[in-house]
GROMACS .gro file of C-alpha atoms in nm:
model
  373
    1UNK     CA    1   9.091   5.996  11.659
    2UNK     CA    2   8.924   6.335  11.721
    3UNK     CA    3   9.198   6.400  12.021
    4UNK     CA    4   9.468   6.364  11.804
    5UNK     CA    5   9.311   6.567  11.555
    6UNK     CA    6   9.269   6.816  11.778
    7UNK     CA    7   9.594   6.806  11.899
    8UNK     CA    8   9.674   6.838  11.547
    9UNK     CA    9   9.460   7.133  11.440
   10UNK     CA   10   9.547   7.334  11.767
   11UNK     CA   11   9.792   7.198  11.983
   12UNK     CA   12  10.071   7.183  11.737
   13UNK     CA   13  10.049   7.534  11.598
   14UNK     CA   14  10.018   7.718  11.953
   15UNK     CA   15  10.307   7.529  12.043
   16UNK     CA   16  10.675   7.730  12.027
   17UNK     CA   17  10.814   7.406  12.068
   18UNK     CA   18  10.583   7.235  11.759
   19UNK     CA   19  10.641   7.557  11.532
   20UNK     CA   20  10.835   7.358  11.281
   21UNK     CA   21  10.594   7.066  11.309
   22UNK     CA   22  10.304   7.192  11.118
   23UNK     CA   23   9.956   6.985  11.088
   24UNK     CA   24   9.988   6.881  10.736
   25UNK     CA   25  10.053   6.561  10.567
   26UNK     CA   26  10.375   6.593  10.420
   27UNK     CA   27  10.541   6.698  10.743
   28UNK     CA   28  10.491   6.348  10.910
   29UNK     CA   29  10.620   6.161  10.572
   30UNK     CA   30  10.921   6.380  10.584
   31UNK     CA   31  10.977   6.294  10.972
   32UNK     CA   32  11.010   6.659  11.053
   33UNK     CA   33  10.831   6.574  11.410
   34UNK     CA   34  10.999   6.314  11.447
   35UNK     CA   35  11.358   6.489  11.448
   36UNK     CA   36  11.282   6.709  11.744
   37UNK     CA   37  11.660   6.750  11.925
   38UNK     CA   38  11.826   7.099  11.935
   39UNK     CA   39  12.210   7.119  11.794
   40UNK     CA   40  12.283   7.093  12.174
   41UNK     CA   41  12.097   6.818  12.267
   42UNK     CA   42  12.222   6.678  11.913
   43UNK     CA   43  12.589   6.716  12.030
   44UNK     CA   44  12.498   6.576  12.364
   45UNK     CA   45  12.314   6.267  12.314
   46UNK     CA   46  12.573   6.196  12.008
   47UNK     CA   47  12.868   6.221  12.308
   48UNK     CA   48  12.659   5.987  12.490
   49UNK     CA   49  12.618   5.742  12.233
   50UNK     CA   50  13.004   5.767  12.073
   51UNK     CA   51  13.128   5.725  12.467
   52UNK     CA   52  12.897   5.449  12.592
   53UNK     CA   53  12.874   5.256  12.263
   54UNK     CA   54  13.225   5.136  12.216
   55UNK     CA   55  13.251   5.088  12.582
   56UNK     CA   56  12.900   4.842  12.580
   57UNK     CA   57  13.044   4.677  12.270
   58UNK     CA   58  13.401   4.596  12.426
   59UNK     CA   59  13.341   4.489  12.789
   60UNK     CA   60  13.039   4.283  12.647
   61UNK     CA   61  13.261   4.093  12.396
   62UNK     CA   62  13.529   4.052  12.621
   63UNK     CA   63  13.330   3.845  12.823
   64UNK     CA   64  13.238   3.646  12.514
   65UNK     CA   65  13.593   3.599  12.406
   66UNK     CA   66  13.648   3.445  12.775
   67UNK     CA   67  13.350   3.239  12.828
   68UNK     CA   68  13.420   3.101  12.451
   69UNK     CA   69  13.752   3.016  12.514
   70UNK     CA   70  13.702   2.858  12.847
   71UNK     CA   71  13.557   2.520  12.792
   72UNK     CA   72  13.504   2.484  13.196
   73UNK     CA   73  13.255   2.792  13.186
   74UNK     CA   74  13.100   2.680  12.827
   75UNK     CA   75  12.949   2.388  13.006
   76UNK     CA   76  12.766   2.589  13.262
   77UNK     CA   77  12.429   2.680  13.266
   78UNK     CA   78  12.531   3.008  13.421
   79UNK     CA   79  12.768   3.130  13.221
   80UNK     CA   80  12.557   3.074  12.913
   81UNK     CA   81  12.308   3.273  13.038
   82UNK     CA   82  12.568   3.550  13.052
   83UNK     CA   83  12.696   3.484  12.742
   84UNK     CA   84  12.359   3.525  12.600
   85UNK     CA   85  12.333   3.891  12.805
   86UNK     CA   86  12.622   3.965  12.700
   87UNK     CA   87  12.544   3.899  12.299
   88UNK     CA   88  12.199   4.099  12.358
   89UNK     CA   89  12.424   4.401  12.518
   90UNK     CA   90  12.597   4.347  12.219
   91UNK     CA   91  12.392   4.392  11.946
   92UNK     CA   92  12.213   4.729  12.162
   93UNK     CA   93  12.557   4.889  12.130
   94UNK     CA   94  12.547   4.790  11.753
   95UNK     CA   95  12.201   4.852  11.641
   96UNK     CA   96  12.059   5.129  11.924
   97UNK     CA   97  12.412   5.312  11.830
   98UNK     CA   98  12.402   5.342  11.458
   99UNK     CA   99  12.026   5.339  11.372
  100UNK     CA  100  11.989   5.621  11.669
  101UNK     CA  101  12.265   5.805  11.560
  102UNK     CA  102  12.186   5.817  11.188
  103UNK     CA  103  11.812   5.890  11.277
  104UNK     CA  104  11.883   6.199  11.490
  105UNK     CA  105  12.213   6.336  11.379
  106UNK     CA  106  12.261   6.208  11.069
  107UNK     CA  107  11.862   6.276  10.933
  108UNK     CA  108  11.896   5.945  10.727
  109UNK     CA  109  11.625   5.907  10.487
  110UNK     CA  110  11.554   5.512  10.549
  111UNK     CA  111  11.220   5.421  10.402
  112UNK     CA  112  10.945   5.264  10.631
  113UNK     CA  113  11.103   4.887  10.565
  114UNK     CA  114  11.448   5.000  10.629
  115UNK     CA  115  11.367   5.182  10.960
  116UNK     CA  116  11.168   4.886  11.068
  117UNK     CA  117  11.460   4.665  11.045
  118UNK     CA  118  11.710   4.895  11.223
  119UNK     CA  119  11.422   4.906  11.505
  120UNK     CA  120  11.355   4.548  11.502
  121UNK     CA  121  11.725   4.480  11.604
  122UNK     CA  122  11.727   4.758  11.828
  123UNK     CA  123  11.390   4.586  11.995
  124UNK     CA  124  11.536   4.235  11.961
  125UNK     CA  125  11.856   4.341  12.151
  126UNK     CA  126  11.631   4.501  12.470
  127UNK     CA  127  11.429   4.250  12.476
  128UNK     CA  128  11.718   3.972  12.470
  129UNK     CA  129  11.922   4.120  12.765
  130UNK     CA  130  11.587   4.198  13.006
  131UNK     CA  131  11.482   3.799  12.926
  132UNK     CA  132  11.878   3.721  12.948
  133UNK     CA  133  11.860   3.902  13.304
  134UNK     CA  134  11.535   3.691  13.378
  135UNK     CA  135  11.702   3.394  13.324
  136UNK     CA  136  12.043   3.454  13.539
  137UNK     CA  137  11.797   3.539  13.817
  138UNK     CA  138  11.593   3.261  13.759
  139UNK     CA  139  11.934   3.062  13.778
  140UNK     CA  140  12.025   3.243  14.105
  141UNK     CA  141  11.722   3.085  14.249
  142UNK     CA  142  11.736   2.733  14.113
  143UNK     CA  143  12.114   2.788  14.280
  144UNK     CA  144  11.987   2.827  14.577
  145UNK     CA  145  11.653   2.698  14.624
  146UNK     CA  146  11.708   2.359  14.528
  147UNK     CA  147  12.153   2.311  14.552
  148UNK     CA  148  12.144   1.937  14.618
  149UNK     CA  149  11.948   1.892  14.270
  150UNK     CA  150  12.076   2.214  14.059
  151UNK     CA  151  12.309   2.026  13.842
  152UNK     CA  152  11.969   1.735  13.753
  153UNK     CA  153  11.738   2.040  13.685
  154UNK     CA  154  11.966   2.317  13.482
  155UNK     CA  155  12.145   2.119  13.244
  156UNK     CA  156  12.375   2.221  12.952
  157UNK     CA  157  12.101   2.088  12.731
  158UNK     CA  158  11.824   2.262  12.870
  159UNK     CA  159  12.012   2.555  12.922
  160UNK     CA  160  12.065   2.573  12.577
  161UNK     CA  161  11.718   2.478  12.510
  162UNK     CA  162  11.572   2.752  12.668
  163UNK     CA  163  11.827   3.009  12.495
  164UNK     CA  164  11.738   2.921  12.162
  165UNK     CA  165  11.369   2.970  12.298
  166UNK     CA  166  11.430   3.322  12.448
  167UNK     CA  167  11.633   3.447  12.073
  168UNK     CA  168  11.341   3.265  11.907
  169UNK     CA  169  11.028   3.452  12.022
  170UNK     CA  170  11.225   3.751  12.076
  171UNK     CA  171  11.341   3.782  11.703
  172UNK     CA  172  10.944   3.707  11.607
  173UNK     CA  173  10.835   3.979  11.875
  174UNK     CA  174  11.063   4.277  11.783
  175UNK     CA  175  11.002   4.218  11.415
  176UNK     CA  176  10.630   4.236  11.398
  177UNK     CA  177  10.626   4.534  11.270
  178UNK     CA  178  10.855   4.482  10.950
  179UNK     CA  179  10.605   4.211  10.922
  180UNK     CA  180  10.294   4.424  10.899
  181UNK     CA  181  10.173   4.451  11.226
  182UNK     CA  182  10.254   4.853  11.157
  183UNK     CA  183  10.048   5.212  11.192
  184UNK     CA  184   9.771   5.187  10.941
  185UNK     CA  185   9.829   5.567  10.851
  186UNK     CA  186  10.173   5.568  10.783
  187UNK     CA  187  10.326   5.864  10.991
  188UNK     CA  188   9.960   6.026  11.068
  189UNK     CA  189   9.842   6.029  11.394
  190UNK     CA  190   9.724   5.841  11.582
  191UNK     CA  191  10.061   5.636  11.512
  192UNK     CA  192  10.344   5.678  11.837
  193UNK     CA  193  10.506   6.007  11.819
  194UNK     CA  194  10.813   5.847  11.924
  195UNK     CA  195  10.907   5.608  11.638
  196UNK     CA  196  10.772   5.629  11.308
  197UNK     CA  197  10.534   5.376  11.147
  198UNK     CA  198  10.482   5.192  11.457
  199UNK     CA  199  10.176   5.103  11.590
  200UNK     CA  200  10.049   5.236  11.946
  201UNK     CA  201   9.900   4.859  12.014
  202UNK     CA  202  10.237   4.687  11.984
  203UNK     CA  203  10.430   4.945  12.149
  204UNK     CA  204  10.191   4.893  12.447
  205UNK     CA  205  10.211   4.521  12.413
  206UNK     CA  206  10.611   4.498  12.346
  207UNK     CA  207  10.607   4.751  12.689
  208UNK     CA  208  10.417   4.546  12.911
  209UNK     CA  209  10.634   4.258  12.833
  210UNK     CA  210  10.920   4.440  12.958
  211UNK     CA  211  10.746   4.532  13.254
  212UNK     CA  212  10.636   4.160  13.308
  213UNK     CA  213  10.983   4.098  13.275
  214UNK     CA  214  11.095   4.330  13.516
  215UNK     CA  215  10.881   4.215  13.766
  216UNK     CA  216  10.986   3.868  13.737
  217UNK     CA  217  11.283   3.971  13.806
  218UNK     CA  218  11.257   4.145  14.107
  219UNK     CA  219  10.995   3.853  14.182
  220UNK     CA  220  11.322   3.600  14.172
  221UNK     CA  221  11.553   3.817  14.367
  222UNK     CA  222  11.305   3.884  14.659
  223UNK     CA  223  11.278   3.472  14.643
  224UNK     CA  224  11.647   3.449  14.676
  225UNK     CA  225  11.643   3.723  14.954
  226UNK     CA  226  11.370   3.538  15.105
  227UNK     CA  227  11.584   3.216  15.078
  228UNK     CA  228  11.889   3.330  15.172
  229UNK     CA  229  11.771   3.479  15.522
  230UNK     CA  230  11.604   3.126  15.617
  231UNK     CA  231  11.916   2.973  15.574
  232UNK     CA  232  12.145   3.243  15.762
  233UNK     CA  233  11.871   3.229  16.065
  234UNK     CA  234  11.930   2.838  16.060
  235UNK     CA  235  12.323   2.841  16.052
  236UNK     CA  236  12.291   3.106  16.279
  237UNK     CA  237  12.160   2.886  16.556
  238UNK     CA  238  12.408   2.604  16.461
  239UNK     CA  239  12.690   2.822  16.512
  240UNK     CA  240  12.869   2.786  16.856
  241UNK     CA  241  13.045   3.086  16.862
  242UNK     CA  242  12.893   3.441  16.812
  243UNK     CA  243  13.155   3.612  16.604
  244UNK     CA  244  13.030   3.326  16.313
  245UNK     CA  245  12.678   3.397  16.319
  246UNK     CA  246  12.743   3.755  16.322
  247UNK     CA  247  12.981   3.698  16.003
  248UNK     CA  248  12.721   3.525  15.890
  249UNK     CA  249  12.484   3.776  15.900
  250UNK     CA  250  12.696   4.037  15.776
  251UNK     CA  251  12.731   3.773  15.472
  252UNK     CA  252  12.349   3.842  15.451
  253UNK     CA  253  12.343   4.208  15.419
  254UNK     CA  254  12.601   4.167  15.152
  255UNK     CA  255  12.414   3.961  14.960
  256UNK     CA  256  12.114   4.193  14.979
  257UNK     CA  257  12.264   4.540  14.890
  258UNK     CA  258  12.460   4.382  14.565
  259UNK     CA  259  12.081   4.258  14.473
  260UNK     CA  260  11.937   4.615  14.575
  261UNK     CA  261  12.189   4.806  14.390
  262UNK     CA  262  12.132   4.555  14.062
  263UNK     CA  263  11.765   4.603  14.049
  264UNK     CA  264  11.832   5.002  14.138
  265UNK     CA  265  12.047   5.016  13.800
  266UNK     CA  266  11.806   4.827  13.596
  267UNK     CA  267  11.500   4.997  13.723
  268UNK     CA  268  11.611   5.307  13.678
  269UNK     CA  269  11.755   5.284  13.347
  270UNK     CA  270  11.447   5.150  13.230
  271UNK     CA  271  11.190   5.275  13.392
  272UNK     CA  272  11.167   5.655  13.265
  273UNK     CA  273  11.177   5.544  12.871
  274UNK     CA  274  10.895   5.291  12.931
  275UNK     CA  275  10.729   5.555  13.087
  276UNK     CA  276  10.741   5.748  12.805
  277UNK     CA  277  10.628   5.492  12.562
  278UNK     CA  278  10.348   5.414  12.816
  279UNK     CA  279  10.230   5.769  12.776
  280UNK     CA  280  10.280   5.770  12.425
  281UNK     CA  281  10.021   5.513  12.384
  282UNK     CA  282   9.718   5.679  12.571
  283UNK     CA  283   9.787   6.084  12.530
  284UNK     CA  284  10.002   6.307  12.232
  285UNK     CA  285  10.336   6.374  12.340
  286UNK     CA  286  10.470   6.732  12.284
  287UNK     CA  287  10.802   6.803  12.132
  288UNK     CA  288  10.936   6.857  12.543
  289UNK     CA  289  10.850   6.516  12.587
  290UNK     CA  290  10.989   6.395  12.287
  291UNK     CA  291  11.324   6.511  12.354
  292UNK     CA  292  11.310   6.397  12.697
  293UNK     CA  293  11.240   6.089  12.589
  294UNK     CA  294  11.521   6.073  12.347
  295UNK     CA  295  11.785   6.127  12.659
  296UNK     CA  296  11.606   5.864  12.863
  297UNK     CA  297  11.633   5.603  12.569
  298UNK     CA  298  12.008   5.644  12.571
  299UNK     CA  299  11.987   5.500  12.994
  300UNK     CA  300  11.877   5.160  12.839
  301UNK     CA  301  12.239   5.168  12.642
  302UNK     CA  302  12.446   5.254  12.987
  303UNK     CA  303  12.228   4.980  13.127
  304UNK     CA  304  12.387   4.765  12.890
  305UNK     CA  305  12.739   4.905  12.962
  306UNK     CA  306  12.720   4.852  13.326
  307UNK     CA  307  12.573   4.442  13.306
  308UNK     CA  308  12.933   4.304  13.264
  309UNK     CA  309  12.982   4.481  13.585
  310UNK     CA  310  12.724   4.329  13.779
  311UNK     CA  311  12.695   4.001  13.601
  312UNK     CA  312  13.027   3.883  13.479
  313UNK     CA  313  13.337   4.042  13.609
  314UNK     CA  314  13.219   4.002  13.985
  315UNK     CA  315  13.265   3.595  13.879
  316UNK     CA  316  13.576   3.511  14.028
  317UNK     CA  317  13.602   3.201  13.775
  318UNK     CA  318  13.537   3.466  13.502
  319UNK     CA  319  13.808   3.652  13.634
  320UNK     CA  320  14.071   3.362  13.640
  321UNK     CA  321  13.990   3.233  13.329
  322UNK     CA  322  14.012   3.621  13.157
  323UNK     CA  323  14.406   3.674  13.325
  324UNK     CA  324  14.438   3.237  13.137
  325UNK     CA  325  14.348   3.396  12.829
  326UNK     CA  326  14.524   3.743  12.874
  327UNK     CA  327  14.850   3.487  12.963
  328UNK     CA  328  14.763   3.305  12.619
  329UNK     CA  329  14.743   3.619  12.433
  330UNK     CA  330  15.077   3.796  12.568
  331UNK     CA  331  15.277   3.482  12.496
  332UNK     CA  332  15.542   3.335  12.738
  333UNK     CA  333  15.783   3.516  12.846
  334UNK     CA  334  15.609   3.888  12.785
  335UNK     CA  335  15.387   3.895  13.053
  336UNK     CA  336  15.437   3.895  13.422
  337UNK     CA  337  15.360   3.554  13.587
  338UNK     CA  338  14.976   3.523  13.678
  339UNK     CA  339  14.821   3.559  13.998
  340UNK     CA  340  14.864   3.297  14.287
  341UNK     CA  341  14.478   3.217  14.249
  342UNK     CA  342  14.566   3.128  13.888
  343UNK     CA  343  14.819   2.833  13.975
  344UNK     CA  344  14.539   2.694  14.181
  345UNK     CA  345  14.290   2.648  13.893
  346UNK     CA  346  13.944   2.676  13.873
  347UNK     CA  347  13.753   2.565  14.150
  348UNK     CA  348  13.522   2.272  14.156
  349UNK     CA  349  13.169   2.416  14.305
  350UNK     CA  350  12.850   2.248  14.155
  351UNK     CA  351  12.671   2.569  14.199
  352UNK     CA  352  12.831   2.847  14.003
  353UNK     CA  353  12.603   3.161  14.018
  354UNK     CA  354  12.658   3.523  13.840
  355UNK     CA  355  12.711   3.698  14.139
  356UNK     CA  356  13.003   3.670  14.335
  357UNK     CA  357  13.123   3.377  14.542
  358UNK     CA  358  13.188   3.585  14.905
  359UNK     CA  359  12.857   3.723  14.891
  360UNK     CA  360  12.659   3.405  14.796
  361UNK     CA  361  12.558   3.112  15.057
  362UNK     CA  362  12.811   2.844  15.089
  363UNK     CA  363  12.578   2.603  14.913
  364UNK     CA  364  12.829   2.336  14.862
  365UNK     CA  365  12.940   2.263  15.220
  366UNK     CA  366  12.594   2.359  15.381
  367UNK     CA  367  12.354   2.186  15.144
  368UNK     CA  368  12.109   2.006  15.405
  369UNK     CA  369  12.032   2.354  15.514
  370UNK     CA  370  11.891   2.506  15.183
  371UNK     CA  371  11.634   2.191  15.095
  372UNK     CA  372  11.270   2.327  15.064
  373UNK     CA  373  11.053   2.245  15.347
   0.00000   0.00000   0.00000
């Protein structure tokens, strides 16, 4: 208590930066350090957010729209999962957009259990599409890792199961707060200086189970690396001819740069603001670090624009069933006739995985190959 005091006493009124943050009282309950941006900054993070939030809400329920009117994908584990990452990236271009918007541009005046709310579905949404992303890689793996028995162990029923455990916990995590787990001295330090009436102990707890999350993640796709290489080196030596293998193992370096550049995008859209939040916890923030902090919370939003990219549209069944509904929608007669690969239907694999089908093993015709040892 005596550092942030000091910081307080001192720190704050040396500070250029801090001159309009003064040490008194009624300066926290009016959030004046709290609204730290410039008019330029002000203009540029609202660009940010008017660009990237309509486009995060649109591709995102798009892919609902398809995987709800497809009753092939509906029945897939896999696509639930992406339906559920694609309702979390939903609600983050919903809830992060207005509630940061009105906070920063806007100055709304939202008292402490109105602001709690607009951050607990602004938590609830983050925290849905990392555990979302956890569970498509977990899926990956199961794909892979155990292909003769997928279908036995991921079920529609436990996939759903586990969905409405993910939403569950997650809606009790991110609104702890509104429920009283909040600073003790209102806006006073030493509360976060990066959201208001929260408390430094749950932002570090609600942090490290992002991290945990992250690692998991990176955890799965190493496995499915890992996986993936033993069964390349074994079809490798089955194949006859060398211009197989070596397709083969080109098929393999595919398959590892599309999981390299995924865990690039989410690492570094996340990493910098729980950085910040990290510090937050153990040292005063200045009003520099504030405002950095403000343009590194806007990466989590583009991370949420970019995961129909990597998760959904690279489906090739997602694709063909979005140019079915497209047809639907433009009536007969108005559109141009769909492409060959629609005529052929959707095809029949047991193991449907989110990423696409030319860079994943050929589980279905190679099965003996992928059973653990």
């Amino acid at each position: 208590m005596d550092k942030y005091e000091a910081v307080t006493s001192s720190g704050y009124a040396e500070d250029k930066d801090n001159a309009s943050c003064p040490s008194g009282n009624r300066s926290w309950e009016n959030m004046e350090c709290y609204r730290i941006l410039t008019e330029v900054e002000r203009k540029a993070i609202g660009s940010i957010c008017f660009l990237a939030g309509p486009i995060t809400f649109l591709q995102n329920a798009l892919v609902l729209c398809v995987i709800a009117s497809s009753a092939t994908l509906r029945k897939r584990p896999s696509y639930l999962f992406i339906g559920s990452l694609a309702l979390a990236d939903v609600f983050a271009s919903c809830f992060f957009t207005i509630s940061f918007l009105d906070f920063h541009l806007f100055h709304g005046s939202d008292g402490p259990d109105v602001y709690l709310f607009k951050l607990g579905g602004v938590t609830m949404a983050y925290t849905g599409s990392v555990a979302s992303l956890l569970l498509t890689a977990l899926d990956r793996y199961l794909c892979i890792h155990q292909a003769s028995s997928y279908k036995a162990l991921l079920t529609r029923r436990r996939a759903l199961l586990s969905l409405l455990v993910l939403w569950s916990t997650t809606a009790f995590i991110s609104f702890l707060p509104l429920m009283g787990w909040r600073c003790p001295t209102g806006l006073t330090p030493p509360c976060s200086r990066l959201f208001p009436y929260v408390n430094s102990a749950y932002m570090a707890c609600w942090t490290s189970l992002i991290l945990v999350l992250m690692v998991l993640i990176m955890v799965a796709y190493a496995m499915i690396l890992w996986r993936a290489h033993r069964h390349e080196s074994t079809m490798t030596k089955l194949q006859a001819t060398s211009k197989t293998g070596h397709s083969r193992r080109r098929m393999d370096i595919r398959l590892a740069r599309t999981f390299s550049l995924i865990l690039l995008i989410l690492v570094g859209c996340w990493l910098p603001a729980l950085s910040f939040m990290l510090v937050d916890v153990s040292m005063s923030l200045n009003r520099t670090q504030q405002r950095a902090f403000a343009f590194c919370g806007t990466l989590c939003l583009v991370n949420s624009a970019v995961n129909p990219l990597l998760y959904a549209l690279r489906c090739r069944e997602l694709r063909i069933a979005l140019m079915r509904l497209l047809q639907r929608l433009c009536g007969i007669g108005r559109c141009k006739a769909p492409p060959e690969e629609l005529s052929s239907g959707l095809p029949s694999g047991d193991n449907i995985t989110a990423s696409s089908e030319e860079e994943m093993p050929r589980t279905r015709h190679n099965r003996h190959t992928l059973q653990p040892e």
